[in-house]
CSV table of C-alpha atoms in Angstrom, one decimal:
chain,number,residue,atom,x,y,z
A,1,MET,CA,72.3,123.2,39.8
A,2,PRO,CA,71.7,125.9,42.4
A,3,PRO,CA,73.0,125.5,46.0
A,4,THR,CA,70.8,123.4,48.2
A,5,ARG,CA,70.6,126.2,50.8
A,6,LEU,CA,68.2,128.2,48.7
A,7,SER,CA,65.2,126.8,50.4
A,8,SER,CA,66.7,126.3,53.9
A,9,ARG,CA,65.2,127.9,56.9
A,10,ARG,CA,68.3,129.3,58.8
A,11,PRO,CA,68.0,130.7,62.3
A,12,LEU,CA,69.2,134.2,62.5
A,13,ALA,CA,71.4,133.5,65.6
A,14,ILE,CA,74.8,132.0,66.1
A,15,CYS,CA,75.5,131.6,69.8
A,16,LEU,CA,72.2,131.7,71.7
A,17,VAL,CA,71.0,128.9,69.5
A,18,LEU,CA,73.9,126.9,70.9
A,19,PHE,CA,71.3,125.7,73.3
A,20,CYS,CA,68.4,125.4,70.8
A,21,GLY,CA,70.3,125.3,67.5
A,22,LEU,CA,73.3,127.8,67.4
A,23,SER,CA,73.0,129.1,63.8
A,24,ALA,CA,72.7,126.6,61.0
A,25,SER,CA,76.5,126.1,60.9
A,26,ILE,CA,76.9,125.6,64.6
A,27,ALA,CA,73.7,123.6,64.9
A,28,ARG,CA,75.2,121.0,62.5
A,29,ALA,CA,78.2,120.7,64.7
A,30,GLN,CA,76.2,120.3,67.9
A,31,SER,CA,74.1,117.5,66.4
A,32,ALA,CA,77.0,115.7,64.7
A,33,SER,CA,78.0,112.2,65.9
A,34,THR,CA,81.6,113.2,66.1
A,35,PRO,CA,82.9,114.7,69.3
A,36,PRO,CA,83.6,118.5,69.5
A,37,ALA,CA,87.0,119.7,68.4
A,38,PRO,CA,89.5,119.5,71.2
A,39,VAL,CA,90.9,122.6,73.0
A,40,PRO,CA,94.6,122.6,73.4
A,41,PRO,CA,95.7,122.3,77.1
A,42,THR,CA,97.8,125.4,76.7
A,43,VAL,CA,94.7,127.6,76.6
A,44,ALA,CA,94.0,129.0,80.1
A,45,PRO,CA,90.4,128.8,81.3
A,46,LEU,CA,88.6,131.9,82.3
A,47,SER,CA,88.4,130.7,85.8
A,48,ALA,CA,89.6,127.6,87.8
A,49,SER,CA,86.1,126.0,87.6
A,50,VAL,CA,85.0,126.8,84.1
A,51,PRO,CA,86.7,125.3,81.1
A,52,PRO,CA,87.0,127.4,78.0
A,53,ASP,CA,85.2,124.7,76.0
A,54,GLU,CA,82.2,124.7,78.4
A,55,THR,CA,79.0,123.3,76.9
A,56,VAL,CA,75.5,124.6,77.6
A,57,SER,CA,74.7,121.3,79.5
A,58,GLN,CA,77.7,122.0,81.8
A,59,LEU,CA,76.5,125.5,82.4
A,60,ARG,CA,73.0,124.3,83.3
A,61,GLU,CA,74.5,121.9,85.8
A,62,ARG,CA,76.3,124.7,87.6
A,63,LEU,CA,73.1,126.9,87.8
A,64,SER,CA,70.7,126.8,90.6
A,65,PRO,CA,67.1,125.7,89.7
A,66,GLY,CA,66.0,129.4,89.7
A,67,GLN,CA,68.9,130.4,87.4
A,68,ARG,CA,68.1,127.5,85.1
A,69,GLN,CA,64.6,128.9,84.8
A,70,GLN,CA,66.0,132.3,84.1
A,71,LEU,CA,68.1,130.8,81.3
A,72,ASP,CA,65.0,129.0,79.9
A,73,ASP,CA,63.1,132.3,80.0
A,74,ALA,CA,65.9,134.1,78.2
A,75,LEU,CA,66.0,131.5,75.5
A,76,ALA,CA,62.2,131.6,75.1
A,77,ALA,CA,62.4,135.4,74.7
A,78,TYR,CA,65.2,135.0,72.2
A,79,GLN,CA,63.3,132.5,70.1
A,80,ALA,CA,60.3,134.9,70.0
A,81,ASN,CA,62.7,137.7,68.7
A,82,ARG,CA,62.4,139.6,72.0
A,83,TYR,CA,66.1,140.1,72.1
A,84,ALA,CA,66.0,143.0,74.6
A,85,ASP,CA,64.0,141.0,77.0
A,86,ALA,CA,66.4,138.1,76.6
A,87,LEU,CA,69.4,140.4,77.1
A,88,THR,CA,68.0,141.7,80.4
A,89,VAL,CA,67.7,138.2,81.9
A,90,LEU,CA,71.1,137.1,80.5
A,91,ASN,CA,72.8,140.1,82.0
A,92,GLN,CA,71.3,139.2,85.4
A,93,LEU,CA,72.8,135.7,85.0
A,94,ARG,CA,76.1,137.0,83.9
A,95,ASP,CA,76.2,139.3,86.9
A,96,ARG,CA,76.1,136.1,89.0
A,97,HIS,CA,78.6,134.2,86.8
A,98,PRO,CA,80.8,137.0,85.3
A,99,ARG,CA,83.5,134.7,83.9
A,100,ASP,CA,81.3,132.1,82.3
A,101,PRO,CA,82.1,131.8,78.6
A,102,ILE,CA,78.7,130.5,77.4
A,103,LEU,CA,76.9,133.4,79.1
A,104,ALA,CA,79.4,135.9,77.6
A,105,LYS,CA,78.6,134.5,74.2
A,106,PHE,CA,74.8,134.5,74.9
A,107,VAL,CA,75.0,138.2,76.0
A,108,ALA,CA,77.2,139.1,73.0
A,109,GLU,CA,74.8,137.7,70.4
A,110,ALA,CA,71.7,139.1,72.1
A,111,SER,CA,73.5,142.5,72.1
A,112,LEU,CA,74.3,142.1,68.4
A,113,ASN,CA,70.6,141.4,67.6
A,114,THR,CA,69.6,144.5,69.4
A,115,GLY,CA,72.1,146.5,67.3
A,116,ASP,CA,74.6,147.0,70.1
A,117,ALA,CA,77.9,145.8,68.5
A,118,ALA,CA,80.0,147.8,71.0
A,119,SER,CA,78.6,145.8,74.0
A,120,ALA,CA,79.1,142.6,72.1
A,121,ILE,CA,82.8,143.5,71.5
A,122,THR,CA,83.2,144.3,75.2
A,123,ALA,CA,81.8,140.9,76.2
A,124,LEU,CA,83.8,139.0,73.6
A,125,LYS,CA,87.3,140.4,73.5
A,126,PRO,CA,88.3,139.1,77.0
A,127,LEU,CA,86.9,135.7,76.2
A,128,ALA,CA,88.6,135.5,72.7
A,129,ALA,CA,91.9,136.6,74.3
A,130,ALA,CA,91.7,134.1,77.1
A,131,ALA,CA,90.6,131.1,75.0
A,132,THR,CA,92.0,131.6,71.5
A,133,SER,CA,90.6,128.2,70.4
A,134,ASP,CA,87.0,129.2,71.1
A,135,TRP,CA,85.8,129.4,67.5
A,136,GLN,CA,82.3,130.4,68.5
A,137,ALA,CA,83.7,133.5,70.3
A,138,SER,CA,85.9,134.2,67.3
A,139,ALA,CA,82.9,133.9,64.9
A,140,LEU,CA,80.8,136.2,67.1
A,141,LEU,CA,83.7,138.7,67.4
A,142,ALA,CA,84.1,138.7,63.6
A,143,ARG,CA,80.5,139.6,63.3
A,144,ALA,CA,80.6,142.3,66.0
A,145,CYS,CA,83.6,143.9,64.4
A,146,ALA,CA,82.0,143.7,60.9
A,147,GLU,CA,78.8,145.3,62.2
A,148,SER,CA,80.7,148.0,64.1
A,149,GLY,CA,82.7,149.0,60.9
A,150,ASP,CA,86.0,147.8,62.3
A,151,ALA,CA,87.4,146.2,59.2
A,152,PRO,CA,90.9,145.4,60.7
A,153,CYS,CA,89.3,143.5,63.6
A,154,ARG,CA,86.9,141.8,61.3
A,155,ASP,CA,89.6,140.7,58.9
A,156,ALA,CA,91.8,139.5,61.8
A,157,GLU,CA,89.0,137.3,63.2
A,158,MET,CA,88.2,136.0,59.8
A,159,ALA,CA,91.8,135.0,59.4
A,160,HIS,CA,91.8,133.4,62.9
A,161,MET,CA,88.7,131.4,61.9
A,162,LEU,CA,90.5,130.0,58.9
A,163,ALA,CA,93.5,129.2,61.0
A,164,LEU,CA,91.3,127.3,63.6
A,165,HIS,CA,89.7,125.5,60.7
A,166,THR,CA,93.1,124.5,59.2
A,167,GLN,CA,94.2,123.3,62.7
A,168,GLY,CA,91.1,121.1,63.0
A,169,LEU,CA,89.8,123.1,65.9
A,170,ILE,CA,86.4,123.7,64.3
A,171,PRO,CA,84.1,120.7,63.8
A,172,ALA,CA,84.4,119.4,60.3
A,173,ASN,CA,80.8,119.8,59.4
A,174,VAL,CA,80.8,123.6,60.1
A,175,LYS,CA,81.4,125.0,56.6
A,176,ASP,CA,80.6,128.7,57.2
A,177,TYR,CA,79.5,131.2,59.8
A,178,PRO,CA,77.3,134.4,59.8
A,179,LEU,CA,79.7,137.3,59.5
A,180,GLU,CA,77.3,140.3,59.2
A,181,HIS,CA,73.7,141.3,59.4
A,182,VAL,CA,72.8,144.2,57.2
A,183,LYS,CA,69.4,146.0,57.3
A,184,ILE,CA,67.9,146.6,53.9
A,185,GLY,CA,64.7,148.5,54.5
A,186,THR,CA,62.5,146.1,56.5
A,187,ASN,CA,64.5,143.1,55.3
A,188,THR,CA,67.8,141.7,56.7
A,189,LEU,CA,70.7,140.5,54.6
A,190,ILE,CA,72.8,137.9,56.5
A,191,ILE,CA,76.2,137.3,55.0
A,192,PHE,CA,77.9,134.0,55.7
A,193,SER,CA,81.7,133.5,55.2
A,194,SER,CA,82.8,130.0,54.1
A,195,LEU,CA,85.7,128.3,55.9
A,196,GLU,CA,86.4,126.5,52.6
A,197,PRO,CA,84.5,126.3,49.3
A,198,TRP,CA,81.6,124.0,49.7
A,199,GLY,CA,79.0,122.3,47.4
A,200,GLY,CA,79.2,121.5,43.8
A,201,TYR,CA,79.6,125.1,42.9
A,202,LYS,CA,82.3,125.8,45.5
A,203,ILE,CA,80.5,128.6,47.4
A,204,CYS,CA,82.9,130.9,49.1
A,205,ALA,CA,80.3,133.4,50.5
A,206,LEU,CA,76.6,133.3,50.8
A,207,GLY,CA,73.9,135.9,51.6
A,208,GLU,CA,70.4,135.4,52.6
A,209,VAL,CA,67.8,138.2,52.3
A,210,ARG,CA,64.9,137.6,54.8
A,211,ASN,CA,61.9,139.6,55.6
A,212,ALA,CA,60.8,140.6,59.1
A,213,ASP,CA,59.1,137.2,59.6
A,214,GLY,CA,62.3,135.4,58.7
A,215,LYS,CA,61.0,134.2,55.3
A,216,LEU,CA,63.8,133.7,52.8
A,217,LEU,CA,63.4,136.0,49.8
A,218,LEU,CA,66.7,135.7,47.9
A,219,THR,CA,70.0,133.9,48.2
A,220,THR,CA,73.2,135.5,46.8
A,221,THR,CA,76.5,133.6,46.4
A,222,ILE,CA,80.1,134.0,45.4
A,223,GLU,CA,81.0,130.8,43.6
A,224,SER,CA,84.0,129.3,41.9
A,225,ASN,CA,82.4,126.7,39.7
A,226,ASP,CA,84.8,124.2,38.1
A,227,ALA,CA,83.0,124.6,34.8
A,228,ASP,CA,84.1,128.2,34.6
A,229,GLN,CA,87.8,127.4,35.0
A,230,PRO,CA,88.8,126.1,31.5
A,231,ASP,CA,87.8,129.4,29.9
A,232,PHE,CA,89.7,131.3,32.6
A,233,ALA,CA,92.8,129.1,32.0
A,234,LYS,CA,92.6,129.9,28.3
A,235,GLU,CA,92.3,133.6,28.9
A,236,HIS,CA,94.8,133.8,31.8
A,237,PRO,CA,97.1,130.8,31.6
A,238,LYS,CA,99.8,132.1,33.9
A,239,GLN,CA,97.4,133.1,36.6
A,240,ALA,CA,95.6,129.8,36.3
A,241,GLU,CA,98.8,127.9,36.6
A,242,GLN,CA,99.6,129.8,39.8
A,243,GLY,CA,96.2,128.7,41.3
A,244,MET,CA,94.1,131.7,40.6
A,245,ARG,CA,90.4,130.9,39.8
A,246,ARG,CA,87.4,132.6,38.3
A,247,PHE,CA,84.6,133.5,40.6
A,248,SER,CA,81.0,134.5,39.9
A,249,LEU,CA,78.4,136.5,41.6
A,250,ASP,CA,75.0,134.7,41.5
A,251,ALA,CA,71.6,134.9,43.1
A,252,TYR,CA,68.6,132.5,43.4
A,253,ALA,CA,64.9,133.3,44.1
A,254,GLU,CA,62.0,130.9,44.3
A,255,THR,CA,59.3,131.4,41.7
A,256,GLY,CA,56.4,129.2,42.8
A,257,LEU,CA,55.2,125.8,41.7
A,258,ASN,CA,55.3,124.4,38.2
A,259,ALA,CA,52.5,122.4,36.6
A,260,ALA,CA,53.8,119.2,38.2
A,261,GLY,CA,53.7,120.8,41.7
A,262,GLN,CA,57.5,121.2,42.0
A,263,ARG,CA,59.0,124.2,43.5
A,264,THR,CA,60.9,126.3,41.0
A,265,GLN,CA,63.5,129.1,41.1
A,266,THR,CA,65.3,131.6,39.0
A,267,HIS,CA,69.1,131.7,38.8
A,268,TYR,CA,70.7,135.1,38.1
A,269,THR,CA,74.4,135.8,37.2
A,270,PHE,CA,75.5,139.3,38.0
A,271,ALA,CA,79.3,139.4,37.5
A,272,PHE,CA,82.6,137.5,37.2
A,273,PHE,CA,85.8,138.1,39.1
A,274,ASP,CA,89.3,137.0,38.2
A,275,GLY,CA,90.6,135.9,41.6
A,276,GLN,CA,88.6,135.7,44.8
A,277,PRO,CA,87.0,139.1,45.7
A,278,SER,CA,87.7,140.7,49.0
A,279,TYR,CA,85.0,140.7,51.7
A,280,ASP,CA,84.4,144.4,51.1
A,281,THR,CA,83.7,143.7,47.4
A,282,ILE,CA,81.4,140.8,48.4
A,283,HIS,CA,79.5,143.0,50.9
A,284,GLU,CA,79.1,145.8,48.4
A,285,ASN,CA,77.7,143.6,45.7
A,286,PHE,CA,75.4,141.6,48.0
A,287,VAL,CA,74.0,144.9,49.3
A,288,LYS,CA,73.4,146.2,45.8
A,289,ILE,CA,71.6,143.0,44.8
A,290,ALA,CA,69.5,142.9,48.0
A,291,SER,CA,68.6,146.6,47.5
A,292,GLY,CA,67.5,146.0,43.9
A,293,LYS,CA,70.3,148.3,42.6
A,294,SER,CA,72.1,145.7,40.5
A,295,SER,CA,71.1,144.2,37.2
A,296,PRO,CA,72.0,140.6,36.2
A,297,LEU,CA,74.0,139.7,33.2
A,298,SER,CA,71.8,136.7,32.5
A,299,SER,CA,69.1,134.6,34.1
A,300,ARG,CA,67.5,131.2,33.9
A,301,THR,CA,64.0,130.6,35.2
A,302,GLY,CA,61.8,127.5,35.9
A,303,LEU,CA,64.7,125.6,37.5
A,304,ILE,CA,63.6,122.9,40.0
A,305,VAL,CA,64.6,123.5,43.6
A,306,PRO,CA,66.7,120.5,44.7
């Protein structure tokens, strides 16, 4: 059965939606009943009055009524995809509160969504260095590095995210985070990196191809389905014994309603990998599929969307 995310409507943001959603991954953490992951006391705050794990509510309490209105105006502009307008107001707020971590992340993501990865990195690196347990800053920095073409920085932040996850410093219900936005003509490919394999098919990476209106057109995945492992173990017994697994490159597209009025989809399989592919390999293959430059090995159509 295909991943349940095929039909999901994911916001395109990660940090600004901290106030109104944060990205699908971070939104789930914000709405969870469990308390946020603790920040070790050894992490020094950016200033004496602002903790490194500041929440949006705490930020709003520190703002004047006029500044709260500015923040609301910036968020409204952001939700309307007017990222440049949002960034102008956010920078004004940040000028008044230059060491506030929430505003730094707001500015960084707005910069990313205007295509300015360099400014995002400038905003994020001091924050990430001062508060190493700030997983939101790390996720945003990973994206900024990926979109600027800085692979060593990207890989270091990806490794840091996995370390924070292993240490329990990322809320348990956050399974992945958006690592890169890639323009494909008028569409956008958003690549999510999993903190651990999730779902029945053990998804390790997921891509969403959306049009300019945000409509989901195609979902791509790197999976390590348990059903594929017996054959892999027969073909490569030593590697399987050492923990290596087989991975597949898949895609899912909705194909309308069937006669019973149920939503249907087509599942495509494009390739198999012995061992988990690198991010560069994932990126390359997701881009080829999103660009229509890759042909599937097989497909199944008429499947019911769960």
